[in-house]
Amino acid sequence: GQNIDQPTEMTATEGAIVQINCTYQTSGFNGLFWYQQHAGEAPTFLSYNVLDGLEEKGRFSSFLSRSKGYSYLLLKELQMKDSASYLCAANEDQTGANNLFFGTGTRLTVIP
Amino acid sequence: ETGVTQTPRHLVMGMTNKKSLKCEQHLGHNAMYWYKQSAKKPLELMFVYSLEERVENNSVPSRFSPECPNSSHLFLHLHTLQPEDSALYLCASSAGADFGANVLTFGAGSRLTVL
């Protein structure tokens, strides 16, 4: 089974830093993904963590702690275009096929 | 443009209609997926195809019938749907269903409304 939790909504100011948390409980855990989804558009891949630690990619960073079942996405120097939903997804290895199980998403609103 | 194209983008149908959703990927991927996205609910995995063989059917009602004629095309055939089936249906593809870093590329979705 799987359980993915993340906050429903967050608001942050342009130029600031925001951290979106995600906790997960899965069997056969095989990595943690973050996706961004603008309204009416396809989710797009942001980051993937399978080992503990921080992965940095420009303004976006993602952290994973496997022992705590915890991840966060850090967005720096926020821009208005960062207003979107951010989806946390745990990869679960089942019978040789990797399946992604998603949280409900965190809707981030960036205000001037 | 993500390389995964879904048609139609919007569909309204009655409960007795039969319709199909189409997905096409131009990425050379070997695995394709159907997900259902409802308001305030997590993305729900419906079906997974790897090299045109169904490898996952996530307890989806039989009124949803997938078809994968080749590795580039995926269909979702719909019949006698219920109003609660109204949702955004997302198609995705990946290099392979059994790869560890299974990065999905999504289409923009088909918004389905069942009256």
Short mmCIF file of N, CA and C in Angstrom, two decimals, chain A residues 6-96:
data_model
loop_
_atom_site.label_atom_id
_atom_site.label_comp_id
_atom_site.label_asym_id
_atom_site.label_seq_id
_atom_site.Cartn_x
_atom_site.Cartn_y
_atom_site.Cartn_z
N GLN A 6 0.96 15.75 1.41
CA GLN A 6 1.58 17.05 1.17
C GLN A 6 0.52 18.12 1.42
N PRO A 7 0.94 19.36 1.75
CA PRO A 7 -0.06 20.39 2.02
C PRO A 7 -0.87 20.70 0.77
N THR A 8 -2.11 21.12 0.99
CA THR A 8 -3.01 21.37 -0.14
C THR A 8 -2.68 22.68 -0.84
N GLU A 9 -2.40 23.70 -0.06
CA GLU A 9 -2.14 25.02 -0.65
C GLU A 9 -1.05 25.74 0.12
N MET A 10 -0.29 26.58 -0.62
CA MET A 10 0.71 27.45 -0.02
C MET A 10 0.75 28.76 -0.79
N THR A 11 1.09 29.82 -0.10
CA THR A 11 1.25 31.12 -0.73
C THR A 11 2.61 31.67 -0.35
N ALA A 12 3.30 32.27 -1.30
CA ALA A 12 4.62 32.85 -1.03
C ALA A 12 4.80 34.09 -1.90
N THR A 13 5.76 34.90 -1.51
CA THR A 13 5.99 36.18 -2.17
C THR A 13 7.07 36.06 -3.24
N GLU A 14 6.88 36.77 -4.31
CA GLU A 14 7.87 36.83 -5.39
C GLU A 14 9.25 37.17 -4.83
N GLY A 15 10.26 36.40 -5.26
CA GLY A 15 11.62 36.62 -4.79
C GLY A 15 11.99 35.85 -3.54
N ALA A 16 11.01 35.30 -2.88
CA ALA A 16 11.25 34.58 -1.62
C ALA A 16 11.63 33.12 -1.90
N ILE A 17 11.78 32.36 -0.79
CA ILE A 17 12.06 30.93 -0.85
C ILE A 17 10.86 30.19 -0.25
N VAL A 18 10.48 29.08 -0.85
CA VAL A 18 9.39 28.29 -0.28
C VAL A 18 9.80 26.81 -0.27
N GLN A 19 9.39 26.11 0.78
CA GLN A 19 9.67 24.68 0.92
C GLN A 19 8.35 23.92 0.96
N ILE A 20 8.20 22.97 0.07
CA ILE A 20 6.98 22.14 0.02
C ILE A 20 7.36 20.75 0.51
N ASN A 21 6.72 20.33 1.59
CA ASN A 21 7.05 19.05 2.21
C ASN A 21 6.17 17.92 1.71
N CYS A 22 6.71 16.73 1.79
CA CYS A 22 5.98 15.53 1.38
C CYS A 22 6.42 14.37 2.26
N THR A 23 5.47 13.67 2.84
CA THR A 23 5.79 12.44 3.57
C THR A 23 5.13 11.28 2.85
N TYR A 24 5.76 10.13 2.93
CA TYR A 24 5.25 8.99 2.19
C TYR A 24 5.41 7.72 3.00
N GLN A 25 4.52 6.79 2.74
CA GLN A 25 4.61 5.44 3.29
C GLN A 25 4.30 4.49 2.15
N THR A 26 5.28 3.76 1.72
CA THR A 26 5.07 2.81 0.63
C THR A 26 5.85 1.54 0.92
N SER A 27 5.44 0.46 0.28
CA SER A 27 6.22 -0.77 0.31
C SER A 27 7.01 -0.85 -0.98
N GLY A 28 8.24 -1.34 -0.90
CA GLY A 28 9.04 -1.42 -2.12
C GLY A 28 9.43 -0.07 -2.68
N PHE A 29 9.75 0.89 -1.80
CA PHE A 29 10.09 2.24 -2.24
C PHE A 29 11.30 2.21 -3.17
N ASN A 30 11.16 2.97 -4.26
CA ASN A 30 12.23 2.97 -5.28
C ASN A 30 12.43 4.36 -5.86
N GLY A 31 12.31 5.39 -5.03
CA GLY A 31 12.61 6.75 -5.50
C GLY A 31 11.43 7.69 -5.34
N LEU A 32 11.74 8.99 -5.29
CA LEU A 32 10.73 10.03 -5.05
C LEU A 32 10.85 11.08 -6.15
N PHE A 33 9.71 11.38 -6.76
CA PHE A 33 9.66 12.33 -7.86
C PHE A 33 8.90 13.59 -7.44
N TRP A 34 9.26 14.70 -8.06
CA TRP A 34 8.46 15.93 -8.00
C TRP A 34 8.11 16.34 -9.42
N TYR A 35 6.82 16.69 -9.61
CA TYR A 35 6.33 17.19 -10.89
C TYR A 35 5.67 18.54 -10.66
N GLN A 36 5.72 19.37 -11.69
CA GLN A 36 5.02 20.66 -11.68
C GLN A 36 3.88 20.60 -12.68
N GLN A 37 2.73 21.13 -12.27
CA GLN A 37 1.58 21.15 -13.18
C GLN A 37 0.91 22.52 -13.15
N HIS A 38 1.03 23.25 -14.24
CA HIS A 38 0.28 24.49 -14.38
C HIS A 38 -1.15 24.15 -14.76
N ALA A 39 -2.07 25.04 -14.40
CA ALA A 39 -3.49 24.81 -14.64
C ALA A 39 -3.74 24.53 -16.13
N GLY A 40 -4.43 23.44 -16.41
CA GLY A 40 -4.79 23.10 -17.78
C GLY A 40 -3.66 22.53 -18.61
N GLU A 41 -2.54 22.23 -17.96
CA GLU A 41 -1.39 21.72 -18.71
C GLU A 41 -0.94 20.37 -18.16
N ALA A 42 -0.01 19.75 -18.89
CA ALA A 42 0.52 18.46 -18.48
C ALA A 42 1.46 18.61 -17.29
N PRO A 43 1.46 17.65 -16.36
CA PRO A 43 2.52 17.64 -15.34
C PRO A 43 3.88 17.47 -16.02
N THR A 44 4.88 18.19 -15.53
CA THR A 44 6.23 18.08 -16.09
C THR A 44 7.22 17.71 -14.99
N PHE A 45 8.16 16.88 -15.33
CA PHE A 45 9.15 16.35 -14.40
C PHE A 45 10.06 17.46 -13.89
N LEU A 46 10.25 17.49 -12.55
CA LEU A 46 11.18 18.44 -11.94
C LEU A 46 12.42 17.76 -11.40
N SER A 47 12.22 16.68 -10.59
CA SER A 47 13.37 16.10 -9.92
C SER A 47 13.09 14.66 -9.50
N TYR A 48 14.18 13.93 -9.25
CA TYR A 48 14.11 12.54 -8.82
C TYR A 48 15.18 12.31 -7.77
N ASN A 49 14.79 11.76 -6.62
CA ASN A 49 15.75 11.38 -5.57
C ASN A 49 15.54 9.91 -5.25
N VAL A 50 16.64 9.16 -5.21
CA VAL A 50 16.56 7.77 -4.75
C VAL A 50 17.48 7.56 -3.54
N LEU A 51 18.54 8.35 -3.43
CA LEU A 51 19.43 8.30 -2.28
C LEU A 51 19.17 9.48 -1.36
N ASP A 52 19.51 9.33 -0.09
CA ASP A 52 19.36 10.43 0.86
C ASP A 52 20.20 11.63 0.43
N GLY A 53 19.65 12.82 0.67
CA GLY A 53 20.43 14.01 0.40
C GLY A 53 19.70 14.98 -0.49
N LEU A 54 20.44 16.00 -0.88
CA LEU A 54 19.89 17.12 -1.64
C LEU A 54 20.35 17.07 -3.08
N GLU A 55 19.39 17.24 -3.99
CA GLU A 55 19.68 17.35 -5.41
C GLU A 55 19.33 18.77 -5.84
N GLU A 56 20.31 19.48 -6.40
CA GLU A 56 20.07 20.86 -6.78
C GLU A 56 20.04 21.00 -8.29
N LYS A 57 19.05 21.77 -8.74
CA LYS A 57 18.90 21.97 -10.19
C LYS A 57 18.43 23.40 -10.39
N GLY A 58 19.38 24.32 -10.51
CA GLY A 58 19.02 25.71 -10.69
C GLY A 58 18.31 26.28 -9.47
N ARG A 59 17.16 26.88 -9.68
CA ARG A 59 16.40 27.48 -8.57
C ARG A 59 15.68 26.43 -7.73
N PHE A 60 15.58 25.21 -8.26
CA PHE A 60 14.84 24.15 -7.57
C PHE A 60 15.80 23.13 -6.97
N SER A 61 15.49 22.70 -5.74
CA SER A 61 16.26 21.64 -5.09
C SER A 61 15.28 20.66 -4.48
N SER A 62 15.67 19.40 -4.40
CA SER A 62 14.82 18.40 -3.77
C SER A 62 15.65 17.58 -2.80
N PHE A 63 15.04 17.27 -1.66
CA PHE A 63 15.72 16.56 -0.58
C PHE A 63 14.96 15.28 -0.27
N LEU A 64 15.71 14.24 0.11
CA LEU A 64 15.08 12.97 0.49
C LEU A 64 15.73 12.41 1.74
N SER A 65 14.90 11.92 2.66
CA SER A 65 15.35 11.11 3.79
C SER A 65 14.55 9.82 3.77
N ARG A 66 15.17 8.73 3.36
CA ARG A 66 14.48 7.45 3.24
C ARG A 66 14.07 6.92 4.61
N SER A 67 14.93 7.12 5.61
CA SER A 67 14.62 6.59 6.94
C SER A 67 13.41 7.28 7.55
N LYS A 68 13.18 8.53 7.18
CA LYS A 68 12.04 9.29 7.72
C LYS A 68 10.85 9.30 6.79
N GLY A 69 11.00 8.76 5.60
CA GLY A 69 9.89 8.80 4.64
C GLY A 69 9.49 10.22 4.33
N TYR A 70 10.47 11.06 4.04
CA TYR A 70 10.25 12.51 3.95
C TYR A 70 11.04 13.09 2.78
N SER A 71 10.40 14.02 2.11
CA SER A 71 11.05 14.76 1.04
C SER A 71 10.56 16.20 1.07
N TYR A 72 11.36 17.09 0.52
CA TYR A 72 10.85 18.44 0.29
C TYR A 72 11.39 18.97 -1.03
N LEU A 73 10.62 19.89 -1.59
CA LEU A 73 11.01 20.63 -2.78
C LEU A 73 11.24 22.07 -2.35
N LEU A 74 12.40 22.61 -2.67
CA LEU A 74 12.75 23.97 -2.29
C LEU A 74 12.81 24.83 -3.55
N LEU A 75 12.07 25.90 -3.56
CA LEU A 75 12.06 26.81 -4.70
C LEU A 75 12.64 28.15 -4.24
N LYS A 76 13.69 28.59 -4.88
CA LYS A 76 14.35 29.86 -4.52
C LYS A 76 14.00 30.94 -5.53
N GLU A 77 14.19 32.19 -5.10
CA GLU A 77 13.98 33.34 -6.00
C GLU A 77 12.68 33.19 -6.77
N LEU A 78 11.61 33.02 -6.03
CA LEU A 78 10.32 32.73 -6.63
C LEU A 78 9.93 33.75 -7.70
N GLN A 79 9.35 33.21 -8.76
CA GLN A 79 8.84 34.04 -9.85
C GLN A 79 7.34 33.78 -9.98
N MET A 80 6.65 34.74 -10.58
CA MET A 80 5.19 34.59 -10.74
C MET A 80 4.85 33.32 -11.51
N LYS A 81 5.69 32.95 -12.46
CA LYS A 81 5.41 31.76 -13.28
C LYS A 81 5.54 30.46 -12.49
N ASP A 82 6.06 30.54 -11.25
CA ASP A 82 6.16 29.34 -10.41
C ASP A 82 4.81 28.98 -9.79
N SER A 83 3.81 29.85 -9.94
CA SER A 83 2.47 29.52 -9.45
C SER A 83 1.97 28.31 -10.22
N ALA A 84 1.75 27.21 -9.50
CA ALA A 84 1.38 25.94 -10.12
C ALA A 84 1.10 24.94 -9.00
N SER A 85 0.68 23.75 -9.39
CA SER A 85 0.59 22.65 -8.44
C SER A 85 1.86 21.83 -8.50
N TYR A 86 2.33 21.40 -7.34
CA TYR A 86 3.55 20.61 -7.25
C TYR A 86 3.18 19.23 -6.69
N LEU A 87 3.45 18.21 -7.49
CA LEU A 87 3.02 16.85 -7.18
C LEU A 87 4.21 16.04 -6.69
N CYS A 88 4.05 15.44 -5.53
CA CYS A 88 5.03 14.52 -4.98
C CYS A 88 4.59 13.11 -5.37
N ALA A 89 5.52 12.27 -5.78
CA ALA A 89 5.15 10.91 -6.20
C ALA A 89 6.22 9.93 -5.77
N ALA A 90 5.79 8.84 -5.14
CA ALA A 90 6.71 7.79 -4.71
C ALA A 90 6.68 6.66 -5.72
N ASN A 91 7.85 6.21 -6.10
CA ASN A 91 7.98 5.11 -7.04
C ASN A 91 8.01 3.81 -6.26
N GLU A 92 7.11 2.91 -6.60
CA GLU A 92 7.00 1.66 -5.88
C GLU A 92 7.28 0.51 -6.84
N ASP A 93 8.20 -0.34 -6.46
CA ASP A 93 8.59 -1.45 -7.31
C ASP A 93 7.66 -2.62 -7.04
N GLN A 94 6.79 -2.92 -8.00
CA GLN A 94 5.84 -4.01 -7.83
C GLN A 94 5.99 -4.99 -8.98
N THR A 95 6.27 -6.22 -8.65
CA THR A 95 6.34 -7.30 -9.64
C THR A 95 7.07 -6.89 -10.90
N GLY A 96 8.20 -6.19 -10.73
CA GLY A 96 9.04 -5.83 -11.86
C GLY A 96 8.61 -4.59 -12.59
#
